[in-house]
PDB file of C-alpha atoms in Angstrom:
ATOM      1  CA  UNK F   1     -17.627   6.413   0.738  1.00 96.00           C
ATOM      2  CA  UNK F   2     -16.311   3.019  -0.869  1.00 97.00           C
ATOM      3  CA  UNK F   3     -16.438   2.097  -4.522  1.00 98.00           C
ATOM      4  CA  UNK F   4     -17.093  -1.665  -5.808  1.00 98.00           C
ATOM      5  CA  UNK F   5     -17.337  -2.224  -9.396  1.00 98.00           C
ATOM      6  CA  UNK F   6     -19.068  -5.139 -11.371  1.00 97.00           C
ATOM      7  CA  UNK F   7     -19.362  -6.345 -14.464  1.00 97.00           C
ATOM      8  CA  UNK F   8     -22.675  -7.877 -15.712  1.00 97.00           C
ATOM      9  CA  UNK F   9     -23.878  -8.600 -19.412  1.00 96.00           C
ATOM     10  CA  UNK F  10     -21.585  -6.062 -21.289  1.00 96.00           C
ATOM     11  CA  UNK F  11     -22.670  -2.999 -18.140  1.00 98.00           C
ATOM     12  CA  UNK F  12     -19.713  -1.986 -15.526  1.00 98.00           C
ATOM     13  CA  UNK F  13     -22.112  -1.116 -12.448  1.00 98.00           C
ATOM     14  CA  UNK F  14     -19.903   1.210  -9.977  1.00 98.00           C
ATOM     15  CA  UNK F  15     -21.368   0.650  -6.561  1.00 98.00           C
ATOM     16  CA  UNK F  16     -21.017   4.018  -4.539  1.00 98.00           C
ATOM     17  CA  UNK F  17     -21.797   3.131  -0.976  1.00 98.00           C
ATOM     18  CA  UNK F  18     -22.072   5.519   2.492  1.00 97.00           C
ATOM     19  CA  UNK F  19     -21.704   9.218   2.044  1.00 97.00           C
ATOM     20  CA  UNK F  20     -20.964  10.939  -0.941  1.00 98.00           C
ATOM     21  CA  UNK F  21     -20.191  14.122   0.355  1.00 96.00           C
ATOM     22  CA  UNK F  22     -17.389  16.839  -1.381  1.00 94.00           C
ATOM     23  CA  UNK F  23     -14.158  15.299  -0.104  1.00 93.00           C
ATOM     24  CA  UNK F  24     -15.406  11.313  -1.439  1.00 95.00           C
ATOM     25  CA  UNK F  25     -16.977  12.821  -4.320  1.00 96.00           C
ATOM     26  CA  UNK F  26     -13.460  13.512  -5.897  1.00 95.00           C
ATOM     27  CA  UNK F  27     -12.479   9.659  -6.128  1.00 97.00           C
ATOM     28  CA  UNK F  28     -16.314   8.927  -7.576  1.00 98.00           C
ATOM     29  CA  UNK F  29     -15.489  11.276 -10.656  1.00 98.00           C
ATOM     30  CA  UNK F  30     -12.056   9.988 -10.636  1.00 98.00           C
ATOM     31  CA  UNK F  31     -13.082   6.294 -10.879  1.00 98.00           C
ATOM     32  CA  UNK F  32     -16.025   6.925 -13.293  1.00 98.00           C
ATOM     33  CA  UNK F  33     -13.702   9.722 -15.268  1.00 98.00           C
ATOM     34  CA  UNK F  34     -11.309   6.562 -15.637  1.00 98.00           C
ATOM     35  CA  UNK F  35     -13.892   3.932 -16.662  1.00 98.00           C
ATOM     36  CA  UNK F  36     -14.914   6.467 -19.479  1.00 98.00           C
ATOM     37  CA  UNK F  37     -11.576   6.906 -20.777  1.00 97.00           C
ATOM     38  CA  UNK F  38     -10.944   3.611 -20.799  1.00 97.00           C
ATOM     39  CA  UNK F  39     -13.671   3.105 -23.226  1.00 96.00           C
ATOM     40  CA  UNK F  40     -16.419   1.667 -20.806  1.00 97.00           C
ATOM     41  CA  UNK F  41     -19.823   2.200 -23.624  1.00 97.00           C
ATOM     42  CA  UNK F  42     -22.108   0.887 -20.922  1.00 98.00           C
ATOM     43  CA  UNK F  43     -21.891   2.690 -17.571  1.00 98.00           C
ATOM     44  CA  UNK F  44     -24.332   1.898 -14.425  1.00 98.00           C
ATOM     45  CA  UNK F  45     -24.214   4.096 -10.662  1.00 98.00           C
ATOM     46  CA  UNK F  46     -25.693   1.891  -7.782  1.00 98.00           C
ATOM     47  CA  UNK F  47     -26.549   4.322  -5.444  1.00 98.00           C
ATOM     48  CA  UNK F  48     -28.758   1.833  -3.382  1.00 98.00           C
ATOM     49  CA  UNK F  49     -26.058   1.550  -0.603  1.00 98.00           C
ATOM     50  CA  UNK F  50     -25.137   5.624  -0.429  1.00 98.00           C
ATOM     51  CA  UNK F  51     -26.392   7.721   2.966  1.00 97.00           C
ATOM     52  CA  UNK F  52     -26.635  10.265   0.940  1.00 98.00           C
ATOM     53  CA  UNK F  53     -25.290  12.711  -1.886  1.00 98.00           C
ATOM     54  CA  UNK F  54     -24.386  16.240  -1.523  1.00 96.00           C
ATOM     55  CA  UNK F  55     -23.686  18.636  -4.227  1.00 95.00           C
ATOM     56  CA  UNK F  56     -19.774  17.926  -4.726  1.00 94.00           C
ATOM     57  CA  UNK F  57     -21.206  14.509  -5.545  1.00 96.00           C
ATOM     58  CA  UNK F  58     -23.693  15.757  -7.677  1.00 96.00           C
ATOM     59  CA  UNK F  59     -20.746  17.629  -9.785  1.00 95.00           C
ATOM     60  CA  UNK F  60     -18.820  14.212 -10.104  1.00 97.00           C
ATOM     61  CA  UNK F  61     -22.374  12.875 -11.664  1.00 97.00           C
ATOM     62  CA  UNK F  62     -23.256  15.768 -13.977  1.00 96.00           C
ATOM     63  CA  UNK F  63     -19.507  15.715 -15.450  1.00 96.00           C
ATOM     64  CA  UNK F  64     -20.007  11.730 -16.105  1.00 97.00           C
ATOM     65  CA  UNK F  65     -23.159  12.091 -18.127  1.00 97.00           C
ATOM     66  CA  UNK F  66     -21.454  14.652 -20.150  1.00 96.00           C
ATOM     67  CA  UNK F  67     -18.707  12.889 -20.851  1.00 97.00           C
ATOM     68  CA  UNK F  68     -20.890  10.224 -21.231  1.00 97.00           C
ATOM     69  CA  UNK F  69     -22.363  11.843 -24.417  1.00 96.00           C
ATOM     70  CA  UNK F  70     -18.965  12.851 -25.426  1.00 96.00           C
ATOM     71  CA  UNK F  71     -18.112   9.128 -26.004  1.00 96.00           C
ATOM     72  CA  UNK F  72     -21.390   7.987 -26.721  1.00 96.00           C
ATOM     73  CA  UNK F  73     -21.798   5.666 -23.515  1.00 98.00           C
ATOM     74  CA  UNK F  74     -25.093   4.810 -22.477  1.00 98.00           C
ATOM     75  CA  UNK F  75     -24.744   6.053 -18.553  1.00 98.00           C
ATOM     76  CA  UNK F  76     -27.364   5.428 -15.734  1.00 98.00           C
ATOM     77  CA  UNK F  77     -28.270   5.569 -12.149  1.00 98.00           C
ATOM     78  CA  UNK F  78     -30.288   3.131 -10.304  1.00 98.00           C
ATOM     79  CA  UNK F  79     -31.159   1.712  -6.451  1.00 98.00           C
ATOM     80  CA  UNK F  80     -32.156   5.680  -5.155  1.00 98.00           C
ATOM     81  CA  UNK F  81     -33.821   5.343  -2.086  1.00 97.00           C
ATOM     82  CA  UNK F  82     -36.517   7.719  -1.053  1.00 96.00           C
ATOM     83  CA  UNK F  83     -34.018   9.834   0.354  1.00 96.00           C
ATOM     84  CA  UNK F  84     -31.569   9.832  -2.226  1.00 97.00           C
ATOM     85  CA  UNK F  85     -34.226  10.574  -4.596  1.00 98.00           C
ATOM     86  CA  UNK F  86     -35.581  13.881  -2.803  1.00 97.00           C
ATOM     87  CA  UNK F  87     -31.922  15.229  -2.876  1.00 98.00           C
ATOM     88  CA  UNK F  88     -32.022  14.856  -7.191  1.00 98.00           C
ATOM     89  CA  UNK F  89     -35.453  15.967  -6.599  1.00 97.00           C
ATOM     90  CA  UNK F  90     -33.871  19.192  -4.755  1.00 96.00           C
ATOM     91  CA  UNK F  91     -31.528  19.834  -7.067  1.00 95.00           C
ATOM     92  CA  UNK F  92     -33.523  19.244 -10.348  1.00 95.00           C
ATOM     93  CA  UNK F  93     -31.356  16.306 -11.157  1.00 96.00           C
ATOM     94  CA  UNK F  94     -33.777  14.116 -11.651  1.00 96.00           C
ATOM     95  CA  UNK F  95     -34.838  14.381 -15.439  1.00 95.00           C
ATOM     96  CA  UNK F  96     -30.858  14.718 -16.482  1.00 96.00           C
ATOM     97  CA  UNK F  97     -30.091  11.238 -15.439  1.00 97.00           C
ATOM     98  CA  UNK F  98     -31.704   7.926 -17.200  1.00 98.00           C
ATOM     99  CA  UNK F  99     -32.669   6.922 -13.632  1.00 98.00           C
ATOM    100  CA  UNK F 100     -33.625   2.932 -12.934  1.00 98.00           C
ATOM    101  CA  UNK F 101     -35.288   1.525  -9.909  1.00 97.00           C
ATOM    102  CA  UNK F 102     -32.826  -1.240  -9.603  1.00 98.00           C
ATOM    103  CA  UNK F 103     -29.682  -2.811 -10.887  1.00 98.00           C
ATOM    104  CA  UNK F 104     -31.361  -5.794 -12.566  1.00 97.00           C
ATOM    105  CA  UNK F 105     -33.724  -3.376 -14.519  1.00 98.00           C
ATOM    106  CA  UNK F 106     -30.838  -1.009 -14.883  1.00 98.00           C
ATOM    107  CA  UNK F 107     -28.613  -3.774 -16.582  1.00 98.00           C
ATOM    108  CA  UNK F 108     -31.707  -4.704 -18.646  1.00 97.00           C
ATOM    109  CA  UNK F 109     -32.225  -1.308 -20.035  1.00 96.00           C
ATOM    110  CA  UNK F 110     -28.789  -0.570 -20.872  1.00 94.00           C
ATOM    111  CA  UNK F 111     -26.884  -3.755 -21.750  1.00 86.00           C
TER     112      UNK F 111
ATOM    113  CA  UNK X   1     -36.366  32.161  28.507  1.00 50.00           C
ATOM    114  CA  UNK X   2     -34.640  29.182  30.200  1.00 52.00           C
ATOM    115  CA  UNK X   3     -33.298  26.251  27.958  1.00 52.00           C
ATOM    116  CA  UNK X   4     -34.880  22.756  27.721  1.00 53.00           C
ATOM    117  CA  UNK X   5     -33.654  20.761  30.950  1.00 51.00           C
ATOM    118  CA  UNK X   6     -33.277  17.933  28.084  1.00 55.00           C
ATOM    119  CA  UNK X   7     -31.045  19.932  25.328  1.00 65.00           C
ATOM    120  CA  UNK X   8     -27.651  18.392  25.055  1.00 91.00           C
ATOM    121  CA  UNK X   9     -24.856  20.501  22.900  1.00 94.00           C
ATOM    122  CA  UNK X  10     -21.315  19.016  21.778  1.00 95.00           C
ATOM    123  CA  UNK X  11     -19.059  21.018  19.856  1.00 96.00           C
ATOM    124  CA  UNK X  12     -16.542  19.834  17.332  1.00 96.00           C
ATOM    125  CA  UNK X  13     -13.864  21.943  16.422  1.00 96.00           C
ATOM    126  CA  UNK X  14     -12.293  21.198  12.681  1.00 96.00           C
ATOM    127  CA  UNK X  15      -9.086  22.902  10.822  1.00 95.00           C
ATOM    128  CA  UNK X  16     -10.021  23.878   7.248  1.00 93.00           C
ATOM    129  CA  UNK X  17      -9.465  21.174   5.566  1.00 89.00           C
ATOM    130  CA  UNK X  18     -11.632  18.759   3.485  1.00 83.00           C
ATOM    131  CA  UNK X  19     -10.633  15.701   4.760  1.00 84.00           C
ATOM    132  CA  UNK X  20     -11.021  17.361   8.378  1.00 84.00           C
ATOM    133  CA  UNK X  21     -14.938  18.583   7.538  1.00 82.00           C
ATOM    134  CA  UNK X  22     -15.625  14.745   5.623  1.00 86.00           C
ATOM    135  CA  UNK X  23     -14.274  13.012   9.275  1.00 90.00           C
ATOM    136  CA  UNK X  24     -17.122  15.334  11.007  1.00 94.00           C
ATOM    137  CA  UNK X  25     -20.024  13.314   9.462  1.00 96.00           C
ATOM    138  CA  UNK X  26     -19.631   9.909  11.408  1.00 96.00           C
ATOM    139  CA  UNK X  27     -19.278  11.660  14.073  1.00 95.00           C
ATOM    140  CA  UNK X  28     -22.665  14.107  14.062  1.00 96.00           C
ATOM    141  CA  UNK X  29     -24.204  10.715  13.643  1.00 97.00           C
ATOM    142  CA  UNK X  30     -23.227   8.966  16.213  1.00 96.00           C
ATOM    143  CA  UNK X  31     -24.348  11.747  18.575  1.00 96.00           C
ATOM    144  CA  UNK X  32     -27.190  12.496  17.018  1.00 96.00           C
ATOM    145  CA  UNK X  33     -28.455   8.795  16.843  1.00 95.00           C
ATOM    146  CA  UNK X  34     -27.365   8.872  20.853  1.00 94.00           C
ATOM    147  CA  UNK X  35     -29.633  11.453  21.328  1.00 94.00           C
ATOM    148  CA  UNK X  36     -32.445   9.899  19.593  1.00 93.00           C
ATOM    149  CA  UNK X  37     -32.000  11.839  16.088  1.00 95.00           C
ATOM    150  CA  UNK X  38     -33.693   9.924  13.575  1.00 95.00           C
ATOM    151  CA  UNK X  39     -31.007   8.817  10.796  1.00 96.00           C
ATOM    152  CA  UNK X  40     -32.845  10.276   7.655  1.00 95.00           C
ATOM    153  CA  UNK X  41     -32.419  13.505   9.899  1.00 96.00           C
ATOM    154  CA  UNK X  42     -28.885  13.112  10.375  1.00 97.00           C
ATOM    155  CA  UNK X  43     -28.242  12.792   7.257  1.00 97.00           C
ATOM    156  CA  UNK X  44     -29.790  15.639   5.609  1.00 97.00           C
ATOM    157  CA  UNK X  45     -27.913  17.452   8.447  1.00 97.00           C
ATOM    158  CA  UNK X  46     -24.816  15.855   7.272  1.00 97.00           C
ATOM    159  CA  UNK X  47     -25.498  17.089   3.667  1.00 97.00           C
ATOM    160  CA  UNK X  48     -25.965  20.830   5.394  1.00 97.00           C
ATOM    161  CA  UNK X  49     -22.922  20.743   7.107  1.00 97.00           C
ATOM    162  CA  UNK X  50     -21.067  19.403   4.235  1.00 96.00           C
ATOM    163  CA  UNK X  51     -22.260  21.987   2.159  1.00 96.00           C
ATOM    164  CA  UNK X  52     -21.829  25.147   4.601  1.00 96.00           C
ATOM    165  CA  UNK X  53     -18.483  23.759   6.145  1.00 96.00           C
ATOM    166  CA  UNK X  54     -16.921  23.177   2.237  1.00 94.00           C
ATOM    167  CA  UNK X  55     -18.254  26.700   1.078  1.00 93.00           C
ATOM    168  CA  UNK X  56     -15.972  28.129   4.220  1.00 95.00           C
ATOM    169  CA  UNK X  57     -13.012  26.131   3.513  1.00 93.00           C
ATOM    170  CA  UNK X  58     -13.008  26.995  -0.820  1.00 90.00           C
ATOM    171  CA  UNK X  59     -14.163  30.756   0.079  1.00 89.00           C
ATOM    172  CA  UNK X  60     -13.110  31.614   3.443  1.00 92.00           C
ATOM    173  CA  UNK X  61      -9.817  32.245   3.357  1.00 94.00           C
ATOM    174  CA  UNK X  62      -7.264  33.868   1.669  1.00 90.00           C
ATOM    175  CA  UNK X  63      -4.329  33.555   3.494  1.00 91.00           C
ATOM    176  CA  UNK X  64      -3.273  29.897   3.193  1.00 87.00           C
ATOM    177  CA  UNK X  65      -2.845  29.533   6.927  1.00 93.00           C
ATOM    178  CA  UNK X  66      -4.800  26.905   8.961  1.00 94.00           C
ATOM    179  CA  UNK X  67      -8.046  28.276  10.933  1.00 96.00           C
ATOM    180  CA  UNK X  68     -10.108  26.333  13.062  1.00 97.00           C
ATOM    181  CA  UNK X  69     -14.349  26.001  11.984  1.00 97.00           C
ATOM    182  CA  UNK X  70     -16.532  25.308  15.094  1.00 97.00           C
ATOM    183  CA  UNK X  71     -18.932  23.578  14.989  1.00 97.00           C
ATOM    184  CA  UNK X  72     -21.864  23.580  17.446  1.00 97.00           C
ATOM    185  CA  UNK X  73     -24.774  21.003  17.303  1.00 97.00           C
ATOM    186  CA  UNK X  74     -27.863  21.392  19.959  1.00 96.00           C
ATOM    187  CA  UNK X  75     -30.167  18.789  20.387  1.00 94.00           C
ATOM    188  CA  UNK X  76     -33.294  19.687  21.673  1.00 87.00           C
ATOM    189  CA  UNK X  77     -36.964  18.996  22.015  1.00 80.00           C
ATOM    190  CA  UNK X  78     -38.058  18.330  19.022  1.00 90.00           C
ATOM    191  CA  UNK X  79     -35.408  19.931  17.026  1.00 95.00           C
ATOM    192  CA  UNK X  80     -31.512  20.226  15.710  1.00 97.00           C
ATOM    193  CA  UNK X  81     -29.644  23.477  15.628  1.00 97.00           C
ATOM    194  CA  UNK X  82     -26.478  23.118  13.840  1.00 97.00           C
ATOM    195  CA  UNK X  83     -24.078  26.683  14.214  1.00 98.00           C
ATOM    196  CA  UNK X  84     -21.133  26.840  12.007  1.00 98.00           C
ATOM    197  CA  UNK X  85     -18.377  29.778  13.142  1.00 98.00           C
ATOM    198  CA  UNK X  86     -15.195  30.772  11.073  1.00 98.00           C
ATOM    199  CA  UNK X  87     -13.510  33.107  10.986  1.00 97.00           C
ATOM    200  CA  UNK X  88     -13.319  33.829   7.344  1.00 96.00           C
ATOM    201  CA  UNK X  89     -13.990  36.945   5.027  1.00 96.00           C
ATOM    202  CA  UNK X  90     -17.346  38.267   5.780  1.00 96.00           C
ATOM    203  CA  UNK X  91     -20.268  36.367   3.767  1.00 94.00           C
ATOM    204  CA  UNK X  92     -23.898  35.671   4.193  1.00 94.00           C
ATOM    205  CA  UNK X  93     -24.649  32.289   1.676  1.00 91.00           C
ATOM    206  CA  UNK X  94     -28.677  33.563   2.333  1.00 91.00           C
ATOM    207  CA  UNK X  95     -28.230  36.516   0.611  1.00 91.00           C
ATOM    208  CA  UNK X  96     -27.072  34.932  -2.967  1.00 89.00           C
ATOM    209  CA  UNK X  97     -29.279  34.286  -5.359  1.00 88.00           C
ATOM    210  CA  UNK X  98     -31.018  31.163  -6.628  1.00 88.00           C
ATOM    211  CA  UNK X  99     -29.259  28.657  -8.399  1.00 90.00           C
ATOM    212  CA  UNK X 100     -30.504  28.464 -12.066  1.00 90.00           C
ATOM    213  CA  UNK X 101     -31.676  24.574 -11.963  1.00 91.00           C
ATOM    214  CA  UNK X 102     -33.182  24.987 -15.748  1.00 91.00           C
ATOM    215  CA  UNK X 103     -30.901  23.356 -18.753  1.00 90.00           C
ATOM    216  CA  UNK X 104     -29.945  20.151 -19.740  1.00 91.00           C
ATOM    217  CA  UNK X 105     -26.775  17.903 -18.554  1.00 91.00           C
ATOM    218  CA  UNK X 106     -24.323  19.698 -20.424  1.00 89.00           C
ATOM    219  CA  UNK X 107     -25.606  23.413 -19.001  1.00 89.00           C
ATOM    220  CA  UNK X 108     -26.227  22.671 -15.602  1.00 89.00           C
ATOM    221  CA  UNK X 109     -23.696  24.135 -12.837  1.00 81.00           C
ATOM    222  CA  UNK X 110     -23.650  23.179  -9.932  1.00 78.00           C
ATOM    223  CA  UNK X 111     -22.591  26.697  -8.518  1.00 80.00           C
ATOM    224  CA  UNK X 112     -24.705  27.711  -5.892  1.00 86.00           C
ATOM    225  CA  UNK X 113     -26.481  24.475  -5.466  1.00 92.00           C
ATOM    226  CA  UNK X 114     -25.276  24.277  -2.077  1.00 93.00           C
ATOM    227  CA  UNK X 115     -27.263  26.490   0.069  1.00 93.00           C
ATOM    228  CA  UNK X 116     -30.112  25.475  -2.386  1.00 94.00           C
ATOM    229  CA  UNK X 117     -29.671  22.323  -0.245  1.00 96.00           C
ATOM    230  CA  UNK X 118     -29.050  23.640   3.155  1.00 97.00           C
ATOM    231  CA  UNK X 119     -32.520  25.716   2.787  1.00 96.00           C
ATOM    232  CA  UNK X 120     -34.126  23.020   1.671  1.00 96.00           C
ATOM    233  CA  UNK X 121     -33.115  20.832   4.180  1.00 97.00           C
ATOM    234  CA  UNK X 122     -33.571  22.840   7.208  1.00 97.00           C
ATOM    235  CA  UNK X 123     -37.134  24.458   8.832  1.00 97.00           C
ATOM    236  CA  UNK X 124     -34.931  28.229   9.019  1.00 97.00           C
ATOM    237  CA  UNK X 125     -31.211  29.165   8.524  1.00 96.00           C
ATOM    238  CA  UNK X 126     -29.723  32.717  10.422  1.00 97.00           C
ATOM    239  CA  UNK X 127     -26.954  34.450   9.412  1.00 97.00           C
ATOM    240  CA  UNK X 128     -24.526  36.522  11.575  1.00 98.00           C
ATOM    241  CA  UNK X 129     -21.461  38.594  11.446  1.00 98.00           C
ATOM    242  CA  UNK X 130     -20.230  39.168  15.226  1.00 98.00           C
ATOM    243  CA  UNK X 131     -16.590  40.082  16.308  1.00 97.00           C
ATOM    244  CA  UNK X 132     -15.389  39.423  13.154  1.00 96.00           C
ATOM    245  CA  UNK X 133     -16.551  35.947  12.536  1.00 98.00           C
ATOM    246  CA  UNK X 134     -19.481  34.024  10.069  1.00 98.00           C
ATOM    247  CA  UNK X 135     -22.187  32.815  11.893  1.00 98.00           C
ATOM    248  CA  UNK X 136     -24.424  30.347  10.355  1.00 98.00           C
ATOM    249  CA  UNK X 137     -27.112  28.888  12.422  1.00 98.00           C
ATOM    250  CA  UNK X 138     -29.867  26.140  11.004  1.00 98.00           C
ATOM    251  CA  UNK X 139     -32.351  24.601  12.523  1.00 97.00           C
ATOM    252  CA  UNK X 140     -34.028  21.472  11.226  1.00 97.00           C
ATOM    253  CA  UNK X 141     -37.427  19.861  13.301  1.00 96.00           C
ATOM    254  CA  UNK X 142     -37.225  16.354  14.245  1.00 93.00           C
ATOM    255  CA  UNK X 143     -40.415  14.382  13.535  1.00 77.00           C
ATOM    256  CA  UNK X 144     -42.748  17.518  12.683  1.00 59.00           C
ATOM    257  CA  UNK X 145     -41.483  18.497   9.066  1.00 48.00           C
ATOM    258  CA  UNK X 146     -43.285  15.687   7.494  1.00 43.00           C
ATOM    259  CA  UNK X 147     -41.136  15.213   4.344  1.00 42.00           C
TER     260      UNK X 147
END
């Protein structure tokens, strides 16, 4: 997995791309763990360039959006392919997460 | 019954370490895409074998030592079969129960959510326990499973 981050309009976007399987998944919370702390209000996950997502990267999610609420940032997902989607869908992930269909509509929603 | 003339097998053999079981992935993909393995296949595979192959390395052992996980994958007509073998305390991941997937963001766990994915994933999964070692074997359809 490799991590770009962005910043558009007032949103960081953190791009996770490849596989986010349980040994990557560790440096996702990390970096979005960091962004929180930091203060980030407005918080974006492209996952439209990830292989796929198993449940160690799931954890790293679920602990964002709660600390999300925490601090009151406004945290979202968006880019899931059909794939992607079916392993939220799996999990029952997918009504947790305000989930966008892109990062443009993403960026428009939140920032 | 005699084995497909066209089933090819290659076995990887990892120690117990994370880093070890993440460097597998590339690799079940480039054989399986060799063999014809569709990608969205291989990766849903990839997600099983991350799952069954970290559950092993958190729960296995106690004993701190290195131990090898083998790995074998079977490409056949039609079909994967992925077998994981360790050598680990004895443990069948079929026989726990369901996740709970109710609750909101701040009561989910994730506990368990694993082999909620490898069954989901996969058309059957078998559990063993022969001479002292875990045998998991999956087997996920190629082209048939129509989801």
């Amino acid at each position: 997995m490799e991590l770009a981050e962005f910043n558009q309009d007032g949103v960081t976007i953190v791009e996770a791309r490849g596989r986010i399987d349980s040994a990557s998944s560790r440096d996702l919370a990390a970096r979005l763990s960091a962004l929180l702390t930091a203060g980030s209000q407005k918080l974006l996950v492209d996952l439209s360039q990830a292989l796929y997502i198993s449940s160690g990267g799931f954890r790293a999610l679920l602990s964002a959006g709660q600390q999300s609420e925490d601090r009151g940032c406004q945290f979202g997902l968006c880019g899931l392919s059909s794939e992607v989607y079916r392993l939220f869908e799996i999990g029952a992930f997918v009504d947790l997460f305000r989930i966008y269909s892109s990062r443009h509509e993403g960026i428009r929603q939140i920032g | 019954m005699g084995e497909p003339a066209s089933m090819t097998r290659r076995r990887f053999e990892i120690p117990n370490r994370s880093e070890a079981s993440a460097a597998l992935a590339p690799e079940l993909e480039a054989f399986g895409l060799s063999h014809g393995v569709p990608l969205s296949v291989l990766n849903d595979l990839n997600v099983v074998l991350d799952e069954l192959v970290t559950n092993v390395i958190s729960y296995g052992y106690a004993d701190g030592a290195e131990h090898v996980i083998v790995i074998d994958v079977d490409v056949a007509d039609g079909a994967v079969v992925v077998e994981v073998v360790d050598d680990g305390v004895a443990f069948d991941p079929m026989a726990e129960p369901a996740p709970d997937l109710r609750g909101n963001l701040r009561e989910r766990r994730i506990g368990g959510l694993g082999i909620q994915y490898v069954k989901h994933l996969t058309d059957s999964c078998c559990y063993s326990r022969v001479d002292g070692k875990n045998h998991l074997r999956v087997m996920r359809r190629v082209g048939v499973q129509g989801r």
